[in-house]
Short mmCIF file of C-alpha atoms and ligand atoms in Angstrom, two decimals:
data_model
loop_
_atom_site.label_atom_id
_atom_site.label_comp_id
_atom_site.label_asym_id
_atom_site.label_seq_id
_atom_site.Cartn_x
_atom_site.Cartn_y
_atom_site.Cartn_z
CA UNK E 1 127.77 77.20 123.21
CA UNK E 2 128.07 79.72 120.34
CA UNK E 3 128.96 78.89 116.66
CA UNK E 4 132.44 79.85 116.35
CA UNK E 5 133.05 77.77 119.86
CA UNK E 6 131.26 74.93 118.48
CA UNK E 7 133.07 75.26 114.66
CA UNK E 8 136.19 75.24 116.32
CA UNK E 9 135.25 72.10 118.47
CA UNK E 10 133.80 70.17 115.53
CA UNK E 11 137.44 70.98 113.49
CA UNK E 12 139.18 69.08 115.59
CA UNK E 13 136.57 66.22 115.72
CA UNK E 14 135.43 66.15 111.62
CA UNK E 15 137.41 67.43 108.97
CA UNK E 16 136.64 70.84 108.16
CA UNK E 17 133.98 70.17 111.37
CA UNK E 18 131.33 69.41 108.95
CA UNK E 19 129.87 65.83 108.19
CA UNK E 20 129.52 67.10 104.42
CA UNK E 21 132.01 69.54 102.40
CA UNK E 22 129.55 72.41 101.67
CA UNK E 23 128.09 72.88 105.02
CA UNK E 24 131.91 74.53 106.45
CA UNK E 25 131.02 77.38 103.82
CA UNK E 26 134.33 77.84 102.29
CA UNK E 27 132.80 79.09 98.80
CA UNK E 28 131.21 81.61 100.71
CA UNK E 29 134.64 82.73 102.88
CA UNK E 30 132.74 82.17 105.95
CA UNK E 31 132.07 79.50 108.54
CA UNK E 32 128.78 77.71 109.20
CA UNK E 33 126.04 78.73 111.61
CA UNK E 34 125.61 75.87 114.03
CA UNK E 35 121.31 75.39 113.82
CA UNK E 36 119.28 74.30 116.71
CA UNK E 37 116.20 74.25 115.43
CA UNK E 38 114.11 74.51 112.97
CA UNK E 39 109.89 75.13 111.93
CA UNK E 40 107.98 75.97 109.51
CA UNK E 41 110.35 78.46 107.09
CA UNK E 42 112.51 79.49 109.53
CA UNK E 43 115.79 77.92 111.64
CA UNK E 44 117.12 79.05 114.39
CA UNK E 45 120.80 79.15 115.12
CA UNK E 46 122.24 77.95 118.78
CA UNK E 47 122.72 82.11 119.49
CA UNK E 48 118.98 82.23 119.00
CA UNK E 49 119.18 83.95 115.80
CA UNK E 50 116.23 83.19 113.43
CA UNK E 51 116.82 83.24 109.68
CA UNK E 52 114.22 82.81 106.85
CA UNK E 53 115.35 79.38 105.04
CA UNK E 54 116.28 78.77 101.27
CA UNK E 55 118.00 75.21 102.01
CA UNK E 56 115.70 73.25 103.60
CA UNK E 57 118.04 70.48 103.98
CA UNK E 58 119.35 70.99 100.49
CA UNK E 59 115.42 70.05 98.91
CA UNK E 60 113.73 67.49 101.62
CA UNK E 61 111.55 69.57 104.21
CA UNK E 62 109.28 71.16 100.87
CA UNK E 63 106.88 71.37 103.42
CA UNK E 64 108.62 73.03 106.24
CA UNK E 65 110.55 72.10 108.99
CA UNK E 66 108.38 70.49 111.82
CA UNK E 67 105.13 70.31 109.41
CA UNK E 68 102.23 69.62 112.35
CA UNK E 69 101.25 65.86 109.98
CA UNK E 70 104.61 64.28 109.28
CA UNK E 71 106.17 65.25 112.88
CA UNK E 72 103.05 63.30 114.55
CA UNK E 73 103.41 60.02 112.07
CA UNK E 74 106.95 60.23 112.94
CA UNK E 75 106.60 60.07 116.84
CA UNK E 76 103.64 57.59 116.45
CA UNK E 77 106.35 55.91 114.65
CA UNK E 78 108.90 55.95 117.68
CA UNK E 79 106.32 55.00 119.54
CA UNK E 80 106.33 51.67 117.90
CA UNK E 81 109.81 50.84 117.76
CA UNK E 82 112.20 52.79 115.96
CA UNK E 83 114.09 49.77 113.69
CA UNK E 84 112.91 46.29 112.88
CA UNK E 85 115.11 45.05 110.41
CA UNK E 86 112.22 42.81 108.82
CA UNK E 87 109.24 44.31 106.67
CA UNK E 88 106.60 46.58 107.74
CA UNK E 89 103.80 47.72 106.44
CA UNK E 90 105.26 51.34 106.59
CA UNK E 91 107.35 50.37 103.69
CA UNK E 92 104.70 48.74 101.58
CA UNK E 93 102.56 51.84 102.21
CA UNK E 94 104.89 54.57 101.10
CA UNK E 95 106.06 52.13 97.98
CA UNK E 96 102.35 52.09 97.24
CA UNK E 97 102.18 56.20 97.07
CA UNK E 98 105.09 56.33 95.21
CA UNK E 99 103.73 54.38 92.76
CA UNK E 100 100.68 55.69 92.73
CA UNK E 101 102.23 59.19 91.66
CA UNK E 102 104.97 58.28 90.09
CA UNK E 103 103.45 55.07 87.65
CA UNK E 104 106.88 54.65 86.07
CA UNK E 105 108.37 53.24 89.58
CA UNK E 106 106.05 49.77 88.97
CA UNK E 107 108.32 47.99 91.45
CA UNK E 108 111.19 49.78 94.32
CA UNK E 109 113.54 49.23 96.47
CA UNK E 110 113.88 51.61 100.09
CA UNK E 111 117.55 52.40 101.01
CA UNK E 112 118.48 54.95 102.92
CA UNK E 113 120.02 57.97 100.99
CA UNK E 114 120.17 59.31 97.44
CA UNK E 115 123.70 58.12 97.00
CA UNK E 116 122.58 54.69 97.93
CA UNK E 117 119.72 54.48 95.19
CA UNK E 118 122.03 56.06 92.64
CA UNK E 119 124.66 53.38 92.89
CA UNK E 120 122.13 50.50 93.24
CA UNK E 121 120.07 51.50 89.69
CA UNK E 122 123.80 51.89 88.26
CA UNK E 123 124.20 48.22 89.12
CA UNK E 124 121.14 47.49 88.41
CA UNK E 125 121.55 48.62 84.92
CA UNK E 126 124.68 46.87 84.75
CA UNK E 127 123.27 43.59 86.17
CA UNK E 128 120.36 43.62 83.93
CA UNK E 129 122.11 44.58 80.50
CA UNK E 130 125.31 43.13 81.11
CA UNK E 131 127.12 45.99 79.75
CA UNK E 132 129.05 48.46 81.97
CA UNK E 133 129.73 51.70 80.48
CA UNK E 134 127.64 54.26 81.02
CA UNK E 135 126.82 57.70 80.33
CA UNK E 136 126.60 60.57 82.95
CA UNK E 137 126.75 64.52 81.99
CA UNK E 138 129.32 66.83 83.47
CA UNK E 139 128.18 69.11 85.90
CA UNK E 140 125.14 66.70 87.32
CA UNK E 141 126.10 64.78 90.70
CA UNK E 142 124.60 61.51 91.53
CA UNK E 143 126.24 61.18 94.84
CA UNK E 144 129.23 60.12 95.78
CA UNK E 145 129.44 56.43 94.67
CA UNK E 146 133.02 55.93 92.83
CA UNK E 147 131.80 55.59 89.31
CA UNK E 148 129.80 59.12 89.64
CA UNK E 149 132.75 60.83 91.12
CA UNK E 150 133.94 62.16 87.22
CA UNK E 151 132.86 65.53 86.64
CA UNK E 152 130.84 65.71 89.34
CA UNK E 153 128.60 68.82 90.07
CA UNK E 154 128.22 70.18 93.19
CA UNK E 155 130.85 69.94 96.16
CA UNK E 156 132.73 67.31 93.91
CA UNK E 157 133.15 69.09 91.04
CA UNK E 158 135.39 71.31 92.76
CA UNK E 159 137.79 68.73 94.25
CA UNK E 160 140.56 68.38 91.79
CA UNK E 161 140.99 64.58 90.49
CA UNK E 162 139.03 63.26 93.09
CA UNK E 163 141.55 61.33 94.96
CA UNK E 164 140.56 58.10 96.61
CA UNK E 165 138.82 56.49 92.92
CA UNK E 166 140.71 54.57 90.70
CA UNK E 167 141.29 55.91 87.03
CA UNK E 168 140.24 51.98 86.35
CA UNK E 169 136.73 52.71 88.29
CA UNK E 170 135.39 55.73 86.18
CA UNK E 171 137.12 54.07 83.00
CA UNK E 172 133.25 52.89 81.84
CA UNK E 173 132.46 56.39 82.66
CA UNK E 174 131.27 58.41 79.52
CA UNK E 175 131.23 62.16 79.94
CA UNK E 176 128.99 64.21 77.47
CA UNK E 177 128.11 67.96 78.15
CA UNK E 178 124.27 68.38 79.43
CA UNK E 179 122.09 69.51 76.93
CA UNK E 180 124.74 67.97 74.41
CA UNK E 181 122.65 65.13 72.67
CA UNK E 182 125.04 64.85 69.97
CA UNK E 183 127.69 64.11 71.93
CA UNK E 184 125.65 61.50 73.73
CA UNK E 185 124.69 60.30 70.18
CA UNK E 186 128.31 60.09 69.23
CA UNK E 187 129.17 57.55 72.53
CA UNK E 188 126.20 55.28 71.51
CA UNK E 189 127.72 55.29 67.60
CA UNK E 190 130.99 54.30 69.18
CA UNK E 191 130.06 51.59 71.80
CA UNK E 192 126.37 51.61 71.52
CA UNK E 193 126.43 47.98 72.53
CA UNK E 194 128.43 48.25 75.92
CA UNK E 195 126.74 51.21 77.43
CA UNK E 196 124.16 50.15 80.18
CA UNK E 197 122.33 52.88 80.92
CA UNK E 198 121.98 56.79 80.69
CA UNK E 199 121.56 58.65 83.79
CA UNK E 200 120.84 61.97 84.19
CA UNK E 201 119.52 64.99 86.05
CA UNK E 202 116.41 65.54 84.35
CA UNK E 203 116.54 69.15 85.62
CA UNK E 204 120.12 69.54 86.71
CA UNK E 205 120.43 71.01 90.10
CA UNK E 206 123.48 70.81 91.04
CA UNK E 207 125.73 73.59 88.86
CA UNK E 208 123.31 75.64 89.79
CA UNK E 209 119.69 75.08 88.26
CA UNK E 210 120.18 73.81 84.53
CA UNK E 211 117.30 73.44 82.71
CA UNK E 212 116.81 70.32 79.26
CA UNK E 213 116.63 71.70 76.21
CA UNK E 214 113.41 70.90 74.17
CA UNK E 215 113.71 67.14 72.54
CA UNK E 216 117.23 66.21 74.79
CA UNK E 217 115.52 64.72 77.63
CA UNK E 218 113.02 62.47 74.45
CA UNK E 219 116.12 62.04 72.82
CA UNK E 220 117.59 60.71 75.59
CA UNK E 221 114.73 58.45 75.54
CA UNK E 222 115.02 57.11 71.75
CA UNK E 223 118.55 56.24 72.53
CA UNK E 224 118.14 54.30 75.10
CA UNK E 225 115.42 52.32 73.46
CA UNK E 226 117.30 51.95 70.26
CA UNK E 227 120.59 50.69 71.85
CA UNK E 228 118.62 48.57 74.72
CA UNK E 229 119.87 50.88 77.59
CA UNK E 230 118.44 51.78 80.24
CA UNK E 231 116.94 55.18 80.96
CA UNK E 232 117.24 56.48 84.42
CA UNK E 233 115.93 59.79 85.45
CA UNK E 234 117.39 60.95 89.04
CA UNK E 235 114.94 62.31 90.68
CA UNK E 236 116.71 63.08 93.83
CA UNK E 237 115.75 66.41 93.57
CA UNK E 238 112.98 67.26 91.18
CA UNK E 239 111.12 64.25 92.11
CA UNK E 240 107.73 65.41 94.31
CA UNK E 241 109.42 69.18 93.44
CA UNK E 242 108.99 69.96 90.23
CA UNK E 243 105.53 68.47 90.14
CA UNK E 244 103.94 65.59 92.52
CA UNK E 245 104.71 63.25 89.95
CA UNK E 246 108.10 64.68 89.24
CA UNK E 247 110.55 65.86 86.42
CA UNK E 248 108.94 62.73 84.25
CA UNK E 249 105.41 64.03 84.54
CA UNK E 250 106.01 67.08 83.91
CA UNK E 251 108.30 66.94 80.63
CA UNK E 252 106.19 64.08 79.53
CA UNK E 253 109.11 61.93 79.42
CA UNK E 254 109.19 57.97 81.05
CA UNK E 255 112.68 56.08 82.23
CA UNK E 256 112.99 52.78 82.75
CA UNK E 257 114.61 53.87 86.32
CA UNK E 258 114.20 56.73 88.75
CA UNK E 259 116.22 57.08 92.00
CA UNK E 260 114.73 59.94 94.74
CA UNK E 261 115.56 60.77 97.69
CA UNK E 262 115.28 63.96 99.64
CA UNK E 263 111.12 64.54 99.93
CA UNK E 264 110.19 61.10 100.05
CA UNK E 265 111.67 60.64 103.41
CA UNK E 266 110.26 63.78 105.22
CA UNK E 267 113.58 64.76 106.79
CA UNK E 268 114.50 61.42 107.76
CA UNK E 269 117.40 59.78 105.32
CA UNK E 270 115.39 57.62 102.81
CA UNK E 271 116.57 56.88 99.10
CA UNK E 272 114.43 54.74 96.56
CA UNK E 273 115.01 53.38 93.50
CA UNK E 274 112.69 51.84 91.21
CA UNK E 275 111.33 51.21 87.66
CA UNK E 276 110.09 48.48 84.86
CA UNK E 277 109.27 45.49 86.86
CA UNK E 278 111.01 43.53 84.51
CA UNK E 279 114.35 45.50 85.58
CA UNK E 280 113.43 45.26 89.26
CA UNK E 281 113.07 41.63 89.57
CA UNK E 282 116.75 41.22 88.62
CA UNK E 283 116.69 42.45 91.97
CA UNK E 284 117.96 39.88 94.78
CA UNK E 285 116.69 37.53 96.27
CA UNK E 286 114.17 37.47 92.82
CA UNK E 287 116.89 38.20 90.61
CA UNK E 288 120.83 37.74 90.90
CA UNK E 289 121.86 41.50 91.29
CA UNK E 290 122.49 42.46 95.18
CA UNK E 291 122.14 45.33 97.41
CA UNK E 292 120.89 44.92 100.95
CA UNK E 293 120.68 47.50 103.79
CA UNK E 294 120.49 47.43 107.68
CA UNK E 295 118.21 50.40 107.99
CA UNK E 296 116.28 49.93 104.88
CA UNK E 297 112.90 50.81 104.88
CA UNK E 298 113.30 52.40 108.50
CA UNK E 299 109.41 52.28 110.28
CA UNK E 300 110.25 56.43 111.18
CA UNK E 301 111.50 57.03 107.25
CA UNK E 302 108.55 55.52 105.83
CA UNK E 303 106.24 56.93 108.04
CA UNK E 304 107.70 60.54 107.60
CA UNK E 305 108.29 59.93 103.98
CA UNK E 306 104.63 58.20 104.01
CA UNK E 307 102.98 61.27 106.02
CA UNK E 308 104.71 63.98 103.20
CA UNK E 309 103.55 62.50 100.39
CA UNK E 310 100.10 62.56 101.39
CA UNK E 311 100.15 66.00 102.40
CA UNK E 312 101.60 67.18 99.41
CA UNK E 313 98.49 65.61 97.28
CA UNK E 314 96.91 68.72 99.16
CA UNK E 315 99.24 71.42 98.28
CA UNK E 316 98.60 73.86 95.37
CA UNK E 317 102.11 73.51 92.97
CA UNK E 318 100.77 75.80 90.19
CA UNK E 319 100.31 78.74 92.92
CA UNK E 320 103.91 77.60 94.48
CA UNK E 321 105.19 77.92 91.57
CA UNK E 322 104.06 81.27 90.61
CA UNK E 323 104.54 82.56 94.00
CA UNK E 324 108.43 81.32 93.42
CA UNK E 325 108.85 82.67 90.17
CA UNK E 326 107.38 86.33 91.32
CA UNK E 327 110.26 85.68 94.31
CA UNK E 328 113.40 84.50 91.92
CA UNK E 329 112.00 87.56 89.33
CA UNK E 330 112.33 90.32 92.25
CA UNK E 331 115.07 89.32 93.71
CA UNK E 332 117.45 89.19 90.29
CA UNK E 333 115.69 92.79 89.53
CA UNK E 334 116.86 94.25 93.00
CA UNK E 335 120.45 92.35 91.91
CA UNK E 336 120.41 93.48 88.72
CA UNK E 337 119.75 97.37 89.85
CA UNK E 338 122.41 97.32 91.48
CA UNK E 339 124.68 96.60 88.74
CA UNK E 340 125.49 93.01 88.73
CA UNK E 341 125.18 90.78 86.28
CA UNK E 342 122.57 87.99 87.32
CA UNK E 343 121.13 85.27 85.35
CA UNK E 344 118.30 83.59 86.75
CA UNK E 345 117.02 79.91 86.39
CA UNK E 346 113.58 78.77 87.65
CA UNK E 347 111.15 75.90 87.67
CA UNK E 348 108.39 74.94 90.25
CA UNK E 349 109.74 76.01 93.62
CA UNK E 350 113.61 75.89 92.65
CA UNK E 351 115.75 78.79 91.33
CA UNK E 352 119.33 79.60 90.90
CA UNK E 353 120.13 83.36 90.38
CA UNK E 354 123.45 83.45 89.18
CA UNK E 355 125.97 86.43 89.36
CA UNK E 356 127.14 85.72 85.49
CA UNK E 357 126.75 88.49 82.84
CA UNK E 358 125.38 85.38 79.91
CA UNK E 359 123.20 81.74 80.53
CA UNK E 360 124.65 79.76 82.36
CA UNK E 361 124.01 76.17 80.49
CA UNK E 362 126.76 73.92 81.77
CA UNK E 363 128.96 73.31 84.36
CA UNK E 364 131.77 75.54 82.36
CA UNK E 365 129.66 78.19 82.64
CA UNK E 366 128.06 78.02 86.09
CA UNK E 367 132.01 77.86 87.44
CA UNK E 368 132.55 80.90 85.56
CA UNK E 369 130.21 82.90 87.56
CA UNK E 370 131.43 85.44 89.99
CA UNK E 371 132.02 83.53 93.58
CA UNK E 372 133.27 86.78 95.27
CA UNK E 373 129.87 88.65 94.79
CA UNK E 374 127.68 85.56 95.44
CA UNK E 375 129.80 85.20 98.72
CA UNK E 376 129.18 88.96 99.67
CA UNK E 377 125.26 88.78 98.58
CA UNK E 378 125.33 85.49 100.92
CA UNK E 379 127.09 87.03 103.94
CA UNK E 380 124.84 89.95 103.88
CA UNK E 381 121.42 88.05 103.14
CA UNK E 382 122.34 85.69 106.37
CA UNK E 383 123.29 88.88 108.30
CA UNK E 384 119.97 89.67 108.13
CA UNK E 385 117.89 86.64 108.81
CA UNK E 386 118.16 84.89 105.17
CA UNK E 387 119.62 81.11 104.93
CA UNK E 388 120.68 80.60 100.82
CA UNK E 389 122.76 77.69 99.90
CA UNK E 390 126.32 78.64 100.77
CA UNK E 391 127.77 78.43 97.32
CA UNK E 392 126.41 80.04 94.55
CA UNK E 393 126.22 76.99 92.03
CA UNK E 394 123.18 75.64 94.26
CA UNK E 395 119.45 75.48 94.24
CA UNK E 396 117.26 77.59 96.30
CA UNK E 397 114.55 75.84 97.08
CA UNK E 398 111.03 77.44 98.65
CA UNK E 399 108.62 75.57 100.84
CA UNK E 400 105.34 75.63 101.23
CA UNK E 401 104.99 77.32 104.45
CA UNK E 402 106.79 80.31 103.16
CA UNK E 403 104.32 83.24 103.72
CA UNK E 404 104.15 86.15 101.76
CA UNK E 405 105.38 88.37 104.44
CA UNK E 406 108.76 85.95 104.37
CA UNK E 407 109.38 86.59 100.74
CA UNK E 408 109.12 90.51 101.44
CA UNK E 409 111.53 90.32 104.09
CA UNK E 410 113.83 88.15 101.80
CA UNK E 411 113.26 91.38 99.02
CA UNK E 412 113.79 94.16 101.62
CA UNK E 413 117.43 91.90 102.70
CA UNK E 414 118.10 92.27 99.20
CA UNK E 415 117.68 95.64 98.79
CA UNK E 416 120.05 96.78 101.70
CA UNK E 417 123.15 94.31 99.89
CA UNK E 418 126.00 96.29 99.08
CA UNK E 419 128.80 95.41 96.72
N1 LIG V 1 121.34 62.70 93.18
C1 LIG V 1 121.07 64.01 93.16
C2 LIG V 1 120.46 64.62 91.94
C3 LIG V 1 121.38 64.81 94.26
O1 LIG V 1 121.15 66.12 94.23
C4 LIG V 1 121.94 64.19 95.41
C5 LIG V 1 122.27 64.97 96.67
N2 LIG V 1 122.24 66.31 96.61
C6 LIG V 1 122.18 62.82 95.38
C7 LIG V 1 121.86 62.11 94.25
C8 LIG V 1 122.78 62.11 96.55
O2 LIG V 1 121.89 62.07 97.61
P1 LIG V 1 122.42 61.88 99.13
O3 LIG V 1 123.12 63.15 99.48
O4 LIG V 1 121.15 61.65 99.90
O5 LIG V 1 123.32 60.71 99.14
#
């Protein structure tokens, strides 16, 4: 079955036939390429075309699809029984690596998605401080949990009002503008002792790719430790991306939480969140705070997850790095030469080139940019074999099995756009 049969098969079974808002490329004024499979850099749609991928499941296969190590632990996996509902040493094994790279995370918790560790370390917070306001910036997206869904970035930030949560539910909600530390400053002065936490994006990837100023991310940090709230860095995205031991290693910065998601499962749906042990063991059954799951800590998850981590100990990030800035620097030049505007973003093996003629620093500003060119660059790039994010206030991401010779092809697409 082609695409367009499939699309119009899946619209009448999911609305918008997608099982999340971004994939039915609407920002983009086209409709999704059903995939059927995927290795290495490349997916392959179920027409047989192969195109050169930027998604990567929106940041989890940084590896590849299909790498040769974490598809074998996963089948060894199956092999043993795909859910047990009762520990496993798969789960004590991948909390162990996490914590061996990321020292922060002294104790965890496994669930099974990003959202899911978001809204647990928001109760947590809550639990442990007994306070429940909060402060989240506009523009970064923690999932969909209800008390996230104000100024959300990504899909949500377009959805106007976000019907379906309560005005009551985001009422402990405090909005500040990323970067902004006086305005976070000014909620503390007001209700310093009622906020339970911070939690932010500590490289915002989801209005694009918004980078902390010098001294917010530290002064983020003093805050919370003057007020006794809690610090929590999510790490959905940057963790294991923007350096093994994520956006806290390398701004030199430590929360009292992190939530990831994304890498540490290997393609499989994992979420984690973890911190202080003191925090943690408010934790049920220790502590009185609850959160339970059905599939957490999934044998195949951990294993995957498990299998990823290890093999990323082995990759070179300074060289991915470079190799990804050379990339994002090309690419906005062959842009630019054509006479758009383009602003580019980059850190470790994420970029966001953005068709806007100034920085783009906030949410404002990233919605500002120009939607119709990003959505004729897009059509055109995936025309010729190359998968970017389909809306242009998203990450691309590169993996380490790009070659060389992929990031030329992705160049010589460029240079055959029109506009
Ligand atoms: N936090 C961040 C920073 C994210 O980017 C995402 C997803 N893109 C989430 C949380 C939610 O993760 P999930 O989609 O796995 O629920």
């Amino acid at each position: 079955m082609d695409s367009k049969t499939l699309y119009a098969k899946a619209q009448t079974l999911m609305p918008g036939g997608v099982n999340s808002p971004l994939r039915a490329c609407k920002y983009v004024n086209s409709e999704p390429v059903f995939i059927d499979r995927a290795e290495g850099a490349y997916m392959w749609d179920v027409e047989g075309r192969q195109y050169i991928d930027y998604v990567f499941s929106w940041g989890p296969m940084i590896l590849g699809h299909q790498d040769p190590v974490v598809t074998e632990a996963a089948h060894k996996a199956v092999d043993m029984g795909s859910s047990y509902g009762a520990p496993c040493f798969g789960e004590v094994a991948l909390a162990e690596e996490i914590n061996k790279l990321i020292p922060s995370m002294e104790m965890m918790r496994m669930v099974s998605s990003g959202t899911e560790a978001t809204m647990s370390a928001l109760r947590l917070a809550r639990g442990y401080t007994g306070r429940n306001k909060f402060v989240k910036f506009i523009g970064n997206y923690h999932g969909h949990a209800d008390a996230f869904l104000a100024a959300a970035g990504s899909a949500a930030g377009v959805t106007p009002g976000t019907p379906g949560v309560p005005e009551e539910v985001v009422q402990h909600t405090l909005l500040a503008q990323y970067n902004d530390l006086d305005a976070v400053k000014a909620h503390f002065k007001e209700s310093g002792d009622e906020i339970a936490c911070i939690i932010v994006e500590p490289a915002a990837g989801n209005m694009g790719l918004v980078l902390p100023k010098e001294g917010f991310l530290q002064g983020l940090r003093d805050l919370c430790t003057e007020y006794g709230a809690v610090l929590i860095f999510d790490e959905v995205i940057t963790g294991f991306r923007l350096a093994l031991g994520g956006a806290q290693e390398r701004y030199g910065i430590t929360p009292d939480l992190t939530t990831l998601g994304k890498i540490i499962g290997g393609g499989f749906p994992v979420g984690c969140y973890g911190g202080k042990r003191e925090i943690m063991e408010h934790m049920a059954p220790v502590g009185g705070v609850f959160q339970a799951g059905t599939l957490s800590g999934n044998p195949v998850a951990m294993a995957a997850g498990l299998a990823t981590l290890q093999r990323l100990q082995e990759c070179d990030y300074a060289a991915q790095e470079a190799r990804t800035k050379a990339l994002a620097e090309e690419l906005t030049a062959i842009i630019a030469g054509k006479g758009q505007s383009v602003y580019l973003a980059q850190v470790g093996s994420a970029f966001t080139m953005y068709f806007s003629d100034k920085p783009v620093t906030s949410m404002v500003e990233s919605g500002q940019c120009d939607a119709a060119a990003y959505a004729t660059y897009w059509q055109q790039m995936l025309a010729q074999g190359v998968y970017l994010a389909p809306a242009g206030f998203e990450c691309a991401f590169t993996s380490f099995a790009h070659t060389d010779e992929d990031f030329e092809k992705t160049l010589e697409a460029a240079r055959n756009v029109t506009f």
